[in-house]
Coordinates of C-alpha atoms and ligand atoms in Angstrom, one line a residue:
M410 CA -0.3 -0.5 -0.3
K411 CA 1.1 3.1 -0.8
K412 CA 2.0 6.4 0.9
V413 CA 0.6 9.5 1.9
L414 CA 2.8 11.8 3.7
V415 CA 0.3 14.4 5.5
L416 CA 2.0 17.7 6.3
N417 CA 1.3 20.3 8.9
G418 CA 3.5 23.4 9.4
P419 CA 3.6 26.2 12.0
N420 CA 1.0 26.3 14.5
L421 CA -1.6 23.9 13.4
N422 CA 0.1 22.3 16.5
L423 CA -2.1 24.1 17.5
L424 CA -6.2 23.8 16.0
G425 CA -8.8 23.6 17.9
L426 CA -8.1 26.4 20.9
R427 CA -6.1 28.5 17.9
E428 CA -8.8 31.4 16.4
P429 CA -12.1 28.4 16.3
A430 CA -13.6 31.3 14.5
L431 CA -11.2 31.0 11.5
Y432 CA -9.7 27.3 12.0
G433 CA -12.8 25.3 13.2
H434 CA -12.5 23.3 17.4
T435 CA -11.3 20.4 15.5
T436 CA -8.3 19.5 16.4
L437 CA -4.7 18.2 14.7
P438 CA -4.8 14.6 16.7
D439 CA -8.9 14.8 15.4
V440 CA -7.5 16.4 11.9
E441 CA -5.0 13.3 11.6
A442 CA -7.7 10.8 12.2
L443 CA -10.0 12.3 10.3
C444 CA -7.2 11.8 6.9
R445 CA -6.4 7.7 8.1
D446 CA -9.8 7.1 8.0
A447 CA -10.3 9.2 4.0
G448 CA -7.3 6.8 4.2
Q449 CA -8.7 3.9 5.1
K450 CA -11.7 3.9 2.5
L451 CA -9.2 4.9 -0.5
G452 CA -6.5 2.4 0.2
V453 CA -3.6 4.2 0.8
E454 CA -1.2 4.6 4.2
I455 CA -1.2 7.8 5.8
E456 CA 2.0 9.7 7.8
C457 CA 1.1 11.8 9.8
F458 CA 3.3 14.9 10.4
Q459 CA 4.1 18.7 12.2
S460 CA 6.5 21.1 12.7
N461 CA 7.1 24.6 13.4
S462 CA 10.5 24.2 12.4
E463 CA 11.0 24.8 8.5
G464 CA 14.0 23.5 8.4
A465 CA 11.5 19.4 9.7
L466 CA 9.4 20.5 7.0
I467 CA 12.3 20.6 4.4
D468 CA 13.6 17.5 5.7
R469 CA 10.2 15.1 5.7
I470 CA 9.8 16.7 1.9
H471 CA 12.8 15.2 1.0
E472 CA 12.3 11.8 2.9
A473 CA 9.2 11.8 1.0
G474 CA 11.2 12.8 -1.5
R475 CA 13.1 9.8 -1.9
G476 CA 9.5 7.8 -1.2
Y477 CA 7.9 8.5 -3.8
K478 CA 11.2 7.8 -6.3
D479 CA 11.6 4.6 -5.2
G480 CA 7.4 4.2 -5.4
T481 CA 6.4 3.5 -1.5
V482 CA 5.0 7.1 -1.1
L483 CA 2.2 8.5 -4.0
G484 CA 2.2 11.9 -2.8
C485 CA 1.9 15.0 -0.1
V486 CA -0.9 16.9 1.7
F487 CA 0.4 19.7 3.2
N488 CA -0.6 22.6 5.0
P489 CA 2.6 25.0 5.6
G490 CA 1.1 27.4 7.5
A491 CA 2.1 31.0 7.9
Y492 CA 5.3 29.7 6.0
T493 CA 3.3 29.2 3.0
H494 CA 3.7 33.2 3.0
T495 CA 6.9 33.5 3.7
S496 CA 9.2 30.4 1.8
V497 CA 11.4 30.6 -0.7
A498 CA 13.1 27.1 0.9
L499 CA 10.5 25.0 1.1
H500 CA 9.2 26.0 -2.9
D501 CA 12.8 24.6 -3.7
A502 CA 12.0 21.4 -1.1
I503 CA 8.8 21.3 -3.8
K504 CA 11.0 21.7 -6.6
G505 CA 13.7 19.6 -5.9
V506 CA 12.1 16.2 -4.9
D507 CA 11.3 16.5 -8.3
G508 CA 8.1 14.6 -9.1
L509 CA 6.7 14.2 -6.0
P510 CA 2.9 15.5 -6.2
V511 CA 2.7 18.1 -3.5
I512 CA -0.7 19.7 -2.4
E513 CA -1.4 22.8 -1.5
L514 CA -3.9 23.0 1.4
H515 CA -6.2 26.0 3.4
I516 CA -8.4 25.8 6.2
S517 CA -9.7 29.2 5.2
N518 CA -10.0 31.0 2.8
V519 CA -6.7 32.6 2.5
H520 CA -7.8 35.6 -0.7
A521 CA -10.8 36.7 1.7
R522 CA -7.9 37.3 4.4
E523 CA -5.5 39.8 4.7
A524 CA -3.8 41.3 1.6
F525 CA 0.1 39.6 2.9
R526 CA -1.6 35.6 2.8
H527 CA -2.9 36.0 -1.0
H528 CA 0.1 35.7 -2.3
S529 CA 1.6 31.3 -2.3
F530 CA 5.6 30.7 -2.5
I531 CA 4.1 27.4 -2.1
S532 CA 1.3 27.3 -5.3
P533 CA 3.3 27.8 -8.2
A534 CA 5.6 24.1 -7.3
A535 CA 2.2 22.2 -5.9
A536 CA 0.1 19.7 -8.0
G537 CA -3.4 20.8 -6.6
I538 CA -4.2 23.5 -4.2
V539 CA -8.1 23.6 -1.7
V540 CA -8.5 26.6 0.6
G541 CA -11.2 27.2 2.4
F542 CA -12.9 23.8 3.2
G543 CA -12.6 23.4 6.2
V544 CA -10.8 20.9 8.2
D545 CA -12.9 18.6 5.3
G546 CA -10.0 20.0 2.5
Y547 CA -7.6 18.2 4.3
V548 CA -10.6 14.9 2.6
I549 CA -10.6 15.9 -0.5
A550 CA -7.3 17.2 -0.7
L551 CA -6.5 13.3 -0.3
E552 CA -8.8 12.1 -2.5
G553 CA -7.8 14.1 -5.4
L554 CA -3.9 12.6 -4.7
V555 CA -5.6 9.5 -4.5
R556 CA -8.2 10.8 -8.1
R557 CA -4.6 11.8 -10.0
H558 CA -2.8 9.3 -9.2
A559 CA -5.2 6.4 -10.6
R560 CA -6.4 9.2 -13.1
Q561 CA -2.1 9.2 -14.1
A562 CA -2.2 5.2 -14.0
A563 CA -4.9 4.6 -15.9
A564 CA -3.6 7.0 -18.6
T565 CA 0.1 4.7 -18.6
Ligands
DQA1250 C1 -3.4 28.7 6.9 C2 -3.4 29.7 6.4 C3 -2.2 30.6 7.1 O1 -2.1 32.1 5.9 C4 -1.7 30.7 8.3 O2 -0.8 31.5 8.5 C5 -2.0 29.6 9.0 C6 -2.8 28.9 8.5 C7 -4.5 27.8 6.9 O3 -5.2 26.6 6.4 O4 -5.7 28.3 6.7 O5 -1.3 29.6 10.4 O6 -2.8 27.8 6.6

């Protein structure tokens, strides 16, 4: 069974407590359980990782990139948090692993928020983007990733 990495960036460990009007009351362990449940239905193994450090996120993308090359990893669902709007290094990491499909995800609709959230360094390197569906976005992104993989596999 192929693996999907569900990667969460800075402050997402505070989900459920942090600005609930924007991000809801669901905690990160709840989100991870939601993803594992969706993974079971979709036939993929879910690996979850959260870090507040840019370097740790980069290392996990590199690791997933190696997994993608050896056929054990299908892709990555990534909520980069505030690094979305600042991190050339995360953009380069995704570009650098060459091929790993990364779905960028935001719980809130960043385009309906402050102007500084409208630009993403991640989007140009992403295979797809899910924005503004609350925590259900994780399930939508997982389904999209698996459907994309199936469509590509059928075409080859
Ligand atoms: C976020 C949106 C970002 O702008 C913010 O910095 C986050 C969460 C979201 O999921 O809506 O930390 O990525």
